[in-house]
Coordinates of C-alpha atoms in Angstrom, one line a residue:
Chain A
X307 CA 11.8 -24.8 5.3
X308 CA 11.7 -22.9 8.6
X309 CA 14.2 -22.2 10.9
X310 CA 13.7 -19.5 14.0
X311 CA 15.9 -19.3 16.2
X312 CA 16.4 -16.7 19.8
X313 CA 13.3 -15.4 18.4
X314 CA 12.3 -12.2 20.5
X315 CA 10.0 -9.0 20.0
X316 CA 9.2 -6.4 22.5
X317 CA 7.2 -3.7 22.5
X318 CA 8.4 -1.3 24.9
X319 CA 7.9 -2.9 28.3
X320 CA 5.9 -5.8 26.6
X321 CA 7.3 -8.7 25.3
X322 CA 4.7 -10.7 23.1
X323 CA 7.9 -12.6 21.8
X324 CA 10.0 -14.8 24.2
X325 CA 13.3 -16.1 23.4
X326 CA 11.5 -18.8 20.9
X327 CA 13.2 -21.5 18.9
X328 CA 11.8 -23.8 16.4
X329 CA 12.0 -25.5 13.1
X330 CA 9.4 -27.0 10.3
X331 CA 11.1 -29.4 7.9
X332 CA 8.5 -31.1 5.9
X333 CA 5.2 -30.1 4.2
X334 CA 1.8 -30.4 6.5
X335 CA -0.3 -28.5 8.6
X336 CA 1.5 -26.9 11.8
X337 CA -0.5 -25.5 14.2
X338 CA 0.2 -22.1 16.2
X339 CA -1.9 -22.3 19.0
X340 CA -2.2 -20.5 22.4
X341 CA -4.6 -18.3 24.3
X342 CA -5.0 -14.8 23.2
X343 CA -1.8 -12.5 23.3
X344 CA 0.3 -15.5 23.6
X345 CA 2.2 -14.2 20.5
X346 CA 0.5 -16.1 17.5
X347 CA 0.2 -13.5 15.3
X348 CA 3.1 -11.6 16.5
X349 CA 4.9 -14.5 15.2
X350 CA 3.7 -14.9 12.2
X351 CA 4.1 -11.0 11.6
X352 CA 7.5 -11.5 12.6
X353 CA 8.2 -14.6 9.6
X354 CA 5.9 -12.4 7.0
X355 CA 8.5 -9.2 7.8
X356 CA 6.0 -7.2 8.3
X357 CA 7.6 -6.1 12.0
X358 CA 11.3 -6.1 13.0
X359 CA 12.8 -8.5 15.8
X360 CA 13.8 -7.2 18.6
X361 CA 16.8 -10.3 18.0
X362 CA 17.0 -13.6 16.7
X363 CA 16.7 -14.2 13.2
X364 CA 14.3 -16.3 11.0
X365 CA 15.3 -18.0 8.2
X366 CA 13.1 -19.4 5.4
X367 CA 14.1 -22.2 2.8
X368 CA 17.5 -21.4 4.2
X369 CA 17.8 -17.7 3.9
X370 CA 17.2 -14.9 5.4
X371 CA 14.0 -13.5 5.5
X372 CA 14.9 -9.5 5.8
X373 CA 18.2 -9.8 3.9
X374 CA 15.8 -12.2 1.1
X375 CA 12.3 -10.4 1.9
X376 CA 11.3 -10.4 -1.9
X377 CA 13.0 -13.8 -2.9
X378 CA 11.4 -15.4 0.1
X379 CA 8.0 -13.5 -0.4
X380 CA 7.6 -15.1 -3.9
X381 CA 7.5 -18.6 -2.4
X382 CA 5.1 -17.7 0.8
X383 CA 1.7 -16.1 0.8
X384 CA -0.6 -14.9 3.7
X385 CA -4.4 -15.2 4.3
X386 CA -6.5 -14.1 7.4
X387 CA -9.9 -13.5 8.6
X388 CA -8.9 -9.9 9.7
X389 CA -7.6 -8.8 6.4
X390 CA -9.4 -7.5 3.9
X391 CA -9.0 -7.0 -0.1
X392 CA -10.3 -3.8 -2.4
X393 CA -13.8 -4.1 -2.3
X394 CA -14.5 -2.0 -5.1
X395 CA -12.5 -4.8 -7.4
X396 CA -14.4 -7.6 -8.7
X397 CA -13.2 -11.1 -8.1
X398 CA -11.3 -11.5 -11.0
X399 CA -9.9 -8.1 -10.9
X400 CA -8.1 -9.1 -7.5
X401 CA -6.9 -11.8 -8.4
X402 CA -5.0 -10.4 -11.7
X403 CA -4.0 -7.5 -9.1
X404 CA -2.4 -10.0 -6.8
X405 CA -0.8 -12.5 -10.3
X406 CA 1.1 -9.5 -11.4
X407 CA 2.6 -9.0 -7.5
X408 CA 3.8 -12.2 -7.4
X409 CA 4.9 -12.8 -10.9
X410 CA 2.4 -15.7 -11.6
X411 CA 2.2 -17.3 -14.9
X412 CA -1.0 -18.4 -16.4
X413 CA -3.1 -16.2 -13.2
X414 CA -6.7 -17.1 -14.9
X415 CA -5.6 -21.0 -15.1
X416 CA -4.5 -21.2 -11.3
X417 CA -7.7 -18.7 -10.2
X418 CA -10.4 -20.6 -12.0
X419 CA -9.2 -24.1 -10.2
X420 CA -8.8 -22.5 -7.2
X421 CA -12.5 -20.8 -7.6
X422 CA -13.6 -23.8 -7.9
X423 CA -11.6 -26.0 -5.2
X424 CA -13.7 -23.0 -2.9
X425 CA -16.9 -22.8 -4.5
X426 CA -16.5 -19.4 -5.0
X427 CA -16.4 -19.8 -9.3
X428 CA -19.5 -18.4 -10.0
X429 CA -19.0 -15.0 -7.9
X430 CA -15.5 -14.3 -10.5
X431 CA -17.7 -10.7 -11.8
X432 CA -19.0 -9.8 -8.8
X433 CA -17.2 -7.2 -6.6
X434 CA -15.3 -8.4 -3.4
X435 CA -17.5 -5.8 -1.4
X436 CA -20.4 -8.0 -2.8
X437 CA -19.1 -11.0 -1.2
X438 CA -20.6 -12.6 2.7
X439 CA -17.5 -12.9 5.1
X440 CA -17.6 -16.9 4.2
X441 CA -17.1 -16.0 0.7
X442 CA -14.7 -13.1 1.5
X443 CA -12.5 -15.5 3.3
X444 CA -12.8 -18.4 0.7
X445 CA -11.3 -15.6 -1.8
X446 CA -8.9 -14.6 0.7
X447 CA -7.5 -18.3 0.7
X448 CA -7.4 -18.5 -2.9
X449 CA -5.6 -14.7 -3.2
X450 CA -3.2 -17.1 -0.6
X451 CA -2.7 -20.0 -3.1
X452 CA -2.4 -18.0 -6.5
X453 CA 1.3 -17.9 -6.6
X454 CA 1.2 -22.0 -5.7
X455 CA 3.4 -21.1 -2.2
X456 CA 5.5 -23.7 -0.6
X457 CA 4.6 -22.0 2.8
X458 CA 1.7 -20.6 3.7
X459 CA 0.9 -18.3 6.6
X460 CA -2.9 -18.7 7.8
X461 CA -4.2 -16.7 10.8
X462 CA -7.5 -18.0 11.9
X463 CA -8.8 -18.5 8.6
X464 CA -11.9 -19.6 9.6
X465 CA -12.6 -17.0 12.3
X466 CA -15.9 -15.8 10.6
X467 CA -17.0 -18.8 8.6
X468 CA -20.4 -20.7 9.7
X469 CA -19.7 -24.7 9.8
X470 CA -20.5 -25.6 6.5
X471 CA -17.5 -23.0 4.8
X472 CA -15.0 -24.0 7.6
X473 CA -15.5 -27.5 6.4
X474 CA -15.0 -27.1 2.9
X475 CA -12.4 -24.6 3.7
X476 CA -11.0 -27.7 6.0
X477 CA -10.9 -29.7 3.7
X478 CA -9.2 -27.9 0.6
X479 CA -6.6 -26.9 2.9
X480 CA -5.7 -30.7 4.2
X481 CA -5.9 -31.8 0.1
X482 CA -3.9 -28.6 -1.3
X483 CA -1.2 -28.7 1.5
X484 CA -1.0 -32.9 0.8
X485 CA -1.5 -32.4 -3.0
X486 CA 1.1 -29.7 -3.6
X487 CA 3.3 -30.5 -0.9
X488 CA 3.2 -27.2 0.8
X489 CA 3.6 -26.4 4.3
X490 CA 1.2 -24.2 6.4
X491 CA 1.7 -22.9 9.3
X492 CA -2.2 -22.1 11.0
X493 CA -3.7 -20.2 13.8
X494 CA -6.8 -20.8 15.4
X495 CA -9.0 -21.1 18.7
X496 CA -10.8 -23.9 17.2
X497 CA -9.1 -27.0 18.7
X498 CA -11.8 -29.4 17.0
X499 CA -10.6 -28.0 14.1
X500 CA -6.6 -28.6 15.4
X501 CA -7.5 -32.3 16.0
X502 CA -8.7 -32.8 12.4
X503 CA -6.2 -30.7 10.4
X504 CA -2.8 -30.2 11.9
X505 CA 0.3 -32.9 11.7
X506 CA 1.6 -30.8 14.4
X507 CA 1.0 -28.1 17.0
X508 CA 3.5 -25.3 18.6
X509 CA 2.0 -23.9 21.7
X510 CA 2.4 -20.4 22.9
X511 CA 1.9 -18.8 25.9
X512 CA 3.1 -15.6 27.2
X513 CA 5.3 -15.9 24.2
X514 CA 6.7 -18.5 25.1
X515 CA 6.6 -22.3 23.4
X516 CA 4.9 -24.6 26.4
X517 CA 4.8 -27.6 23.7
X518 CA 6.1 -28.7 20.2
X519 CA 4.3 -32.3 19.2
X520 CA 1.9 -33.9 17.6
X521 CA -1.7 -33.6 18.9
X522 CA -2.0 -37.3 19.6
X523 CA 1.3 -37.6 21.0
X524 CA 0.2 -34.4 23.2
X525 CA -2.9 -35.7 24.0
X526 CA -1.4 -39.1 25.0
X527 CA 0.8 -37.6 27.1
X528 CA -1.5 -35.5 29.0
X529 CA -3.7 -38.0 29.3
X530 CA -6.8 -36.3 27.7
X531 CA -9.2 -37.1 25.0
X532 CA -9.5 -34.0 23.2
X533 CA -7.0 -30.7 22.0
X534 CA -9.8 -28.7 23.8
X535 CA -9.0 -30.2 26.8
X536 CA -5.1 -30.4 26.4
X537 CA -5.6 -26.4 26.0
X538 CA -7.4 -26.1 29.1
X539 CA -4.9 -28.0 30.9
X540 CA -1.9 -26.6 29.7
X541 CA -3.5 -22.8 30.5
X542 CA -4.1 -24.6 34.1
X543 CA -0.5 -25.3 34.3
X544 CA 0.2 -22.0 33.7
X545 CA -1.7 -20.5 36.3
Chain B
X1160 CA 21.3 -4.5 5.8
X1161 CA 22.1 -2.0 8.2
X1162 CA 21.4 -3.3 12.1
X1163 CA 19.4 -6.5 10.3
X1164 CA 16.9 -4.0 9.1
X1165 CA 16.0 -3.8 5.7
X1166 CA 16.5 -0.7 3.8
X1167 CA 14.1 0.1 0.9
X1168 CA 16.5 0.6 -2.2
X1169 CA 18.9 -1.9 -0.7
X1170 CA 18.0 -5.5 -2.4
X1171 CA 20.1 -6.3 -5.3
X1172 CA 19.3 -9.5 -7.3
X1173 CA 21.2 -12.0 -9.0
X1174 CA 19.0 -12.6 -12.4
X1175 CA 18.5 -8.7 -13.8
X1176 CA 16.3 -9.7 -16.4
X1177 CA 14.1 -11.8 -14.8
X1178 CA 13.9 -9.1 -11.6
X1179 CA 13.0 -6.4 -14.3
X1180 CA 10.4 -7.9 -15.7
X1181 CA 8.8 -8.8 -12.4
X1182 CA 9.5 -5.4 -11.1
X1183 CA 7.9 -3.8 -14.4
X1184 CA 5.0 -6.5 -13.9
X1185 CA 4.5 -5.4 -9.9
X1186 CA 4.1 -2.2 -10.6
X1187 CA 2.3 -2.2 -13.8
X1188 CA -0.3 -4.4 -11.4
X1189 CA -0.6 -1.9 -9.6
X1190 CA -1.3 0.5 -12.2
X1191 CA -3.8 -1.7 -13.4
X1192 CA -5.9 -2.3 -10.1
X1193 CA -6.5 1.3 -9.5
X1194 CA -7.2 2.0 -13.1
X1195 CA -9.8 -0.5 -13.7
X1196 CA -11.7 1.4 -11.2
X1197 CA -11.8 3.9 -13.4
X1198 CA -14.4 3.7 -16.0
X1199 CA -17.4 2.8 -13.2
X1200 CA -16.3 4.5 -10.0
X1201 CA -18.4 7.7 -10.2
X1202 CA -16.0 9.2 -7.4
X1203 CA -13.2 8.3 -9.5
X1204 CA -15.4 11.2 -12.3
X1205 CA -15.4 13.5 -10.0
X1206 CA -11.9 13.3 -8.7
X1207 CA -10.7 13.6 -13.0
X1208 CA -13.5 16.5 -14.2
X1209 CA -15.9 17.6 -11.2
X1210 CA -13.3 19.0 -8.9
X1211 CA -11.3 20.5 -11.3
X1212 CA -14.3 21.7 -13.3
X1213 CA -15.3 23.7 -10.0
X1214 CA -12.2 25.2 -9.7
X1215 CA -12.0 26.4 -12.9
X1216 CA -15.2 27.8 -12.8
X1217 CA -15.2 29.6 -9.5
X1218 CA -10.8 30.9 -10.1
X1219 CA -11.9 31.7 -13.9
X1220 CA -15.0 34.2 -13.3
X1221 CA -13.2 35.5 -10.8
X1222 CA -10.5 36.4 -13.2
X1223 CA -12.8 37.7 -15.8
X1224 CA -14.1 40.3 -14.0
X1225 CA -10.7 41.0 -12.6
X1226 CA -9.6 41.7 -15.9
X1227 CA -12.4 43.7 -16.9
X1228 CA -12.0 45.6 -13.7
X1229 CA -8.6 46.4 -14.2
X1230 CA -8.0 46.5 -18.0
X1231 CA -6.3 49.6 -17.9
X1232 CA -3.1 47.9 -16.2
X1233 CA -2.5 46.2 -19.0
X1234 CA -2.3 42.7 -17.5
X1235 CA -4.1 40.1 -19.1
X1236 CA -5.5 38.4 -15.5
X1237 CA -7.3 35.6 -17.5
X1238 CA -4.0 34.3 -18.7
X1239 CA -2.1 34.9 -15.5
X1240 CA -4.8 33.2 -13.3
X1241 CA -6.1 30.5 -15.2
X1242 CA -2.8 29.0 -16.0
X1243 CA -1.4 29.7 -12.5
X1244 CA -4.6 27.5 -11.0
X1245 CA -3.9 24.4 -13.3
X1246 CA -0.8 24.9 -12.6
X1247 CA -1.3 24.5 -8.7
X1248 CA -3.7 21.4 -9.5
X1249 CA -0.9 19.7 -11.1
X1250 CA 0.9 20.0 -7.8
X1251 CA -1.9 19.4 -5.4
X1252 CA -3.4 16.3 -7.1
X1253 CA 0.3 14.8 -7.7
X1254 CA 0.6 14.9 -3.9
X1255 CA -3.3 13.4 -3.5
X1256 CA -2.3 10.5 -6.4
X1257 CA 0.4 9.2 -4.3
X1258 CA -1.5 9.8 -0.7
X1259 CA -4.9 8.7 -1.3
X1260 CA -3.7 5.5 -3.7
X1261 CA -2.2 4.5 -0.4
X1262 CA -5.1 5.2 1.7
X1263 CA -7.4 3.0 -0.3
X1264 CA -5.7 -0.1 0.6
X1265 CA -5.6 0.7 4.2
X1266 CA -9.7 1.8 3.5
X1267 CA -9.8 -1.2 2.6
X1268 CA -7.8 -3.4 4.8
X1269 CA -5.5 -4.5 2.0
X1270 CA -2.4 -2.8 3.1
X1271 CA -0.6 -6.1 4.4
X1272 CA -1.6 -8.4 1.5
X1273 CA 0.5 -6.0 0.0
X1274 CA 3.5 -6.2 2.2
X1275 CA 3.3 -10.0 2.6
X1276 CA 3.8 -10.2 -1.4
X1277 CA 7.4 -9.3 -3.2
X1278 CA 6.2 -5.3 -3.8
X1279 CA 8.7 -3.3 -2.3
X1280 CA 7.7 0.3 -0.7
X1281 CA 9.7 1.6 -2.9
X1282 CA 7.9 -0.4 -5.7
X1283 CA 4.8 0.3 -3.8
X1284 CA 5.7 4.4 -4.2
X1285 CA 6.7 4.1 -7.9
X1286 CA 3.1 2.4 -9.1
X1287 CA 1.6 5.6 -7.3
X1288 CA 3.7 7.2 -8.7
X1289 CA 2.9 6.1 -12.2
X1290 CA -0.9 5.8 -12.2
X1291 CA -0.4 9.6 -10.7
X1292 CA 1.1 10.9 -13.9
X1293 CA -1.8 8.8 -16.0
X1294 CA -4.1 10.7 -13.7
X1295 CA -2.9 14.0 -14.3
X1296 CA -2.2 13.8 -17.8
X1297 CA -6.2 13.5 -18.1
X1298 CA -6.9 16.3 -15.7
X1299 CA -4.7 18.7 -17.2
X1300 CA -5.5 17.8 -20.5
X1301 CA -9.1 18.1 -19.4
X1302 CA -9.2 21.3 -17.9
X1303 CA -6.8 23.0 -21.0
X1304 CA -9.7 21.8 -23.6
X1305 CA -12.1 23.6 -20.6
X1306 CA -10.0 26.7 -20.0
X1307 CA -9.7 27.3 -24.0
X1308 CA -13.6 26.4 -24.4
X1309 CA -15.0 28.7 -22.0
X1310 CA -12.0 31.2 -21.2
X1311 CA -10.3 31.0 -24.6
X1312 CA -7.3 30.7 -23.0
X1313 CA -4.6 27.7 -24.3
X1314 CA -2.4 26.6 -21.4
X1315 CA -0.2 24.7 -23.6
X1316 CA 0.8 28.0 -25.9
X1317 CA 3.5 28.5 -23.2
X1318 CA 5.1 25.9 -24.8
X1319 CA 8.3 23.6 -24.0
X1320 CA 8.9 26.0 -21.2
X1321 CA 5.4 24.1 -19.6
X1322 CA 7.7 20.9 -19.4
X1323 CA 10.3 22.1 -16.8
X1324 CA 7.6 23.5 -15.1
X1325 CA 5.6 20.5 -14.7
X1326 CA 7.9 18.4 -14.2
X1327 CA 8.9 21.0 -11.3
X1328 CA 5.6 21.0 -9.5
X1329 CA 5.2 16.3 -9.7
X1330 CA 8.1 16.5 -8.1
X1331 CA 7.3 18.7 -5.1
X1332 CA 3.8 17.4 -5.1
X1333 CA 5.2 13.6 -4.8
X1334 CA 7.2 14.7 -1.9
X1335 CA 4.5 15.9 -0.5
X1336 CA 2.6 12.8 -1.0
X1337 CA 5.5 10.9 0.4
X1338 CA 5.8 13.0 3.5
X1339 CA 2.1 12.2 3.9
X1340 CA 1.9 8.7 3.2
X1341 CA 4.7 7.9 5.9
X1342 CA 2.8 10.4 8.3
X1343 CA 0.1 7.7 8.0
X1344 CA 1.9 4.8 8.2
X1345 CA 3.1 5.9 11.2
X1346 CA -0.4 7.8 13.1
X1347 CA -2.8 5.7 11.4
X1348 CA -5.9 6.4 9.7
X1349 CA -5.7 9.8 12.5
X1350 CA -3.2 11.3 9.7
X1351 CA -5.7 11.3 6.7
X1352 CA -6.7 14.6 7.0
X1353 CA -3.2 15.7 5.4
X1354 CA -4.0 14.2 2.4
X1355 CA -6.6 16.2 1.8
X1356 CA -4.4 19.8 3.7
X1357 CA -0.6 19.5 3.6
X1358 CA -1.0 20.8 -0.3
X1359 CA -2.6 23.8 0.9
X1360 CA -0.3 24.6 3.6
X1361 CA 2.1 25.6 1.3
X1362 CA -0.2 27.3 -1.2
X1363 CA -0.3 31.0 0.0
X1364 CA 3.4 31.0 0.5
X1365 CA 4.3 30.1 -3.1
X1366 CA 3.0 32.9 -4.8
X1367 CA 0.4 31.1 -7.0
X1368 CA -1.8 33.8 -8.1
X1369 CA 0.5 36.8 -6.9
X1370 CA 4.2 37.6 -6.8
X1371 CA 5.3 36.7 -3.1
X1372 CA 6.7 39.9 -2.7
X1373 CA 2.9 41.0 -2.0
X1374 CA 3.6 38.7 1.2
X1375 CA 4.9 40.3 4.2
X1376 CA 9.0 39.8 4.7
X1377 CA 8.9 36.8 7.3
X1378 CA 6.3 35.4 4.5
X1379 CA 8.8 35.6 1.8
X1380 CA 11.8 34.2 3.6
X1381 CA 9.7 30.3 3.9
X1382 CA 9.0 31.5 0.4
X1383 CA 12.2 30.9 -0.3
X1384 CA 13.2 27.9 0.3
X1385 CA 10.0 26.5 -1.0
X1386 CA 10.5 25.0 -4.9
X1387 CA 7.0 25.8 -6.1
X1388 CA 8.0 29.4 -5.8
X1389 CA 10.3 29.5 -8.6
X1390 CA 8.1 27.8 -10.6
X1391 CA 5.1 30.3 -10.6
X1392 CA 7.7 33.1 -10.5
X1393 CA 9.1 31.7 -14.0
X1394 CA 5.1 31.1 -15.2
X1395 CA 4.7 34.7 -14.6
X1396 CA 7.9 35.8 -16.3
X1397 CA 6.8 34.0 -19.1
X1398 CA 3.3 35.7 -18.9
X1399 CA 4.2 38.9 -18.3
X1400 CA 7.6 39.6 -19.6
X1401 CA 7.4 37.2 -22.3
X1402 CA 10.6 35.9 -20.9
X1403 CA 11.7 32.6 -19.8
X1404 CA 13.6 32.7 -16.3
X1405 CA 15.7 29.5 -16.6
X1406 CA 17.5 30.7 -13.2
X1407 CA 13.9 30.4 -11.5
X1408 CA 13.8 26.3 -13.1
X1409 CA 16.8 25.8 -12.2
X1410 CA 16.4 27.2 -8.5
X1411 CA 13.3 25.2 -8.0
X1412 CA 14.6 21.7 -9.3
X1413 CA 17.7 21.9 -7.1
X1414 CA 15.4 22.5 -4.2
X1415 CA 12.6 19.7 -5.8
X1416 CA 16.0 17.7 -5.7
X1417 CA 16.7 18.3 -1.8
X1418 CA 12.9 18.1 -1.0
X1419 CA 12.7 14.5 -2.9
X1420 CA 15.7 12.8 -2.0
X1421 CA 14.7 14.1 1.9
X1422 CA 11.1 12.6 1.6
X1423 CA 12.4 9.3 0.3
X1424 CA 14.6 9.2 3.2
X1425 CA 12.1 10.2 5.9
X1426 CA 9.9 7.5 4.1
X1427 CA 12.5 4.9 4.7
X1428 CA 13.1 6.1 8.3
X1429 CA 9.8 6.5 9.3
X1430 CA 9.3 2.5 7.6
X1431 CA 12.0 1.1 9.5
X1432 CA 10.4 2.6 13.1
X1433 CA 6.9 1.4 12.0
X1434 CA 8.0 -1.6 11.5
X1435 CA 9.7 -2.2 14.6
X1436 CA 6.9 -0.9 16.5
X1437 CA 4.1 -2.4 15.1
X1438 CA 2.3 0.2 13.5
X1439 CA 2.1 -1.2 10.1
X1440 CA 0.1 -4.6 11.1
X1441 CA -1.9 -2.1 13.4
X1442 CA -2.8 -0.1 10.6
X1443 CA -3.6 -3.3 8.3
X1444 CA -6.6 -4.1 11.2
X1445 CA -7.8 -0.6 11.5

């Protein structure tokens, strides 16, 4: 699925990418975890194309992701709390906006049972600039799912949504990503959140990968009861 | 692949048919999501009939009582000064279709949905492109029903020879847009104000309502070398002389030729450094 290998990025004098190396094999939830500027969503940039290594390479479902950028694009999407969609479009205008990018089939189909998976059905005429920044994201996640992705890039999806959204946005996720057999690789400060969704966890830290495991097995081994602790720890280490 | 960077034109696919009709498809989306703003977005109006309302108005009185004032030259001013200012709107607002369709996804913070999908810049260019030339086909059509109305004045009875001469002034006014888009791209939101300028830098070199040998010599000689010159040269030949200068065309689409194929690269240049630096995601935050 994903294969990244002497992954590096520097900007000038910076590096925020460090010589990384890892794989994902199987559908689940992977966490990217790691304090901020540890590289998260450098990294995730990085697999999306949207910057240039400074070397390694990065390939997805076994190809290249520059040299394949729109054969590999078809299969992935991207959702995040910090980007936005045209607000002056309604609902269901996006969403036909986005069906004709990716070449979906049947866009109403997959957007009304994804509306609904999120709650959101009802707000289909209203305009996204209508929206509240839970519904806004909920939207965001099904502009993400539209073209049914076999890998999904999510950074900190649930960044602006009050308990009761993150859970239901919690929960699709963990069914769509079991149900459809899709992998997602997932950002976020919210370890609780970690614990519950993710099958496994890749920390960063000053770009670098301090730990690639499972969060009981990580927890286990650290001897500590929580994700929120193990994060404390391993930034302890550090220091 | 050049240095593992991707290059814009540079992705060949295996299946033709099925990557035509998804490339069709992208940028026919893209068409669509700008035009369904259409019909409700009152600044949308004013961007198809207010703006070039006003400048009719204001350019066209201003020609009347030129031509009253100076009827005994002979020159018909209405004619020469009306036709010459939709003209110049054909070029400015093909420059603003391809700029400011950019700028409302980064308004909006859309800019890398769009780059995390299949659309290609180059993809990306050509819907702005398109919905440009829907746009302007409106507005020019608009502002010919408004110029015969009130001015009795029929842009189109220049004829076929309108066509080259069009076509002439999209072209210099999408590398213009080009120029401008990748400016942005690469300063951020800091760069907008050429959307709304670069147009007008060129405007009092290219002899739009006067022959640019009015201009003073050093004037003439970035005159020259700029495409939209040959095209109101051969507007005025046409006007004036009744003749059609094909040299002046031709002139002016070799150059559009140069200026095009130079903004495209510069696009693609400038795309490769903002990728590598950041700028893009930087921009998709802003």
């Amino acid at each position: 699925m994903l294969q990244i290998s002497n992954l590096t990025k520097k900007f000038g004098k910076f590096t925020a990418v460090d010589d990384i190396s890892f794989g994902i094999d199987r559908p689940g939830i992977i966490g990217l975890l790691g304090p901020n500027g540890a590289g998260k969503t450098t990294t995730i940039y990085l697999i999306l194309g949207l910057i240039n290594p400074t070397s390694g390479s990065i390939r997805i479902f076994g190809k290249d992701n520059v040299k394949h950028r729109q054969e590999v694009l078809s299969k992935m999407n991207f959702s995040s709390a910090f980007v936005g969609l045209p607000s002056n479009l309604k609902v269901r205008e996006n969403l036909k906006f986005f069906s004709y990018l990716y070449n979906v089939g049947e866009w109403e189909k997959r957007a009304d049972y994804l509306l609904e998976r999120f709650q959101i059905r009802e707000l289909k005429h209203k305009k996204a600039g209508e929206l509240s920044s839970g519904q806004l994201t909920r939207l965001n996640l099904v502009k993400a799912l539209l073209n049914d992705p076999c890998f999904l890039c999510l950074d900190e999806p649930t960044a602006s949504l009050d308990p009761v959204s993150a859970k239901i946005v919690r929960n699709q996720l963990k069914e769509i990503s079991a149900q459809e057999k899709m992998t997602i690789l997932y950002t976020s400060h919210n370890m609780y959140e970690v614990e519950e969704l993710c099958d496994e966890v890749i920390f960063l830290h000053k770009g670098k990968i301090k730990a690639k495991t499972t969060p009981k097995e990580l927890m286990s081994s650290l001897k500590l009861a929580s994700m929120e602790n193990v994060f404390f720890e391993l930034m302890k280490e550090e220091e | 692949m050049k240095n593992g960077r991707y290059y814009v034109f540079n992705e060949l696919p295996d299946n033709l048919l099925l990557w035509g009709r998804a490339f069709v498809l992208r940028i026919y989306g893209l068409v669509l999501r700008h035009m369904f703003l259409v019909p409700r977005n009152f600044a949308r109006w004013l961007d198809l009939f207010y703006w070039p309302l006003i400048d009719l108005l204001l350019w066209g009185y201003t020609t009347v009582y030129l031509n009253k004032s100076v009827a005994a030259g002979g020159i018909n001013f209405v004619v020469l000064f009306i036709g010459a200012l939709i003209s110049w709107d054909v070029l400015f607002r093909a420059q603003q279709a391809v700029t400011v369709t950019f700028l409302e996804d980064v308004w909006s913070r859309n800019i890398l949905n769009l780059f995390v999908s299949p659309l290609t810049p180059a993809e990306f260019l050509l819907g702005a492109l398109a919905y440009g030339v829907i746009k302007q086909f409106i507005t020019i059509s608009f502002m010919a029903l408004v110029a015969f109305w009130l001015y009795d004045y029929n842009y189109f009875s220049l004829g076929f020879y309108l066509i080259p001469a069009i076509f002439n002034l999209l072209l210099f006014g999408w590398s213009l847009g080009i120029v401008t888009t990748a400016l942005i791209l690469r300063f951020g939101q800091a760069a907008e104000v050429l959307a709304w300028g670069l147009a007008f830098l060129v405007q009092p070199f290219v002899g739009v309502f006067y022959p640019i040998e009015t201009l003073p010599k050093p004037f003439m000689a970035v005159s020259v070398i700029l495409p939209p010159t040959y095209v109101f040269n051969e507007l005025r030949s046409i006007v004036l002389k009744k003749e059609f200068a094909a040299d002046q065309i031709f002139y002016g689409f070799a150059l559009n030729i140069l200026y095009f194929v130079a903004a495209i690269l510069f696009f693609n240049w400038l795309w490769n450094v903002v990728k590598d630096k950041g700028y893009l995601t930087r921009l998709g935050n802003e």
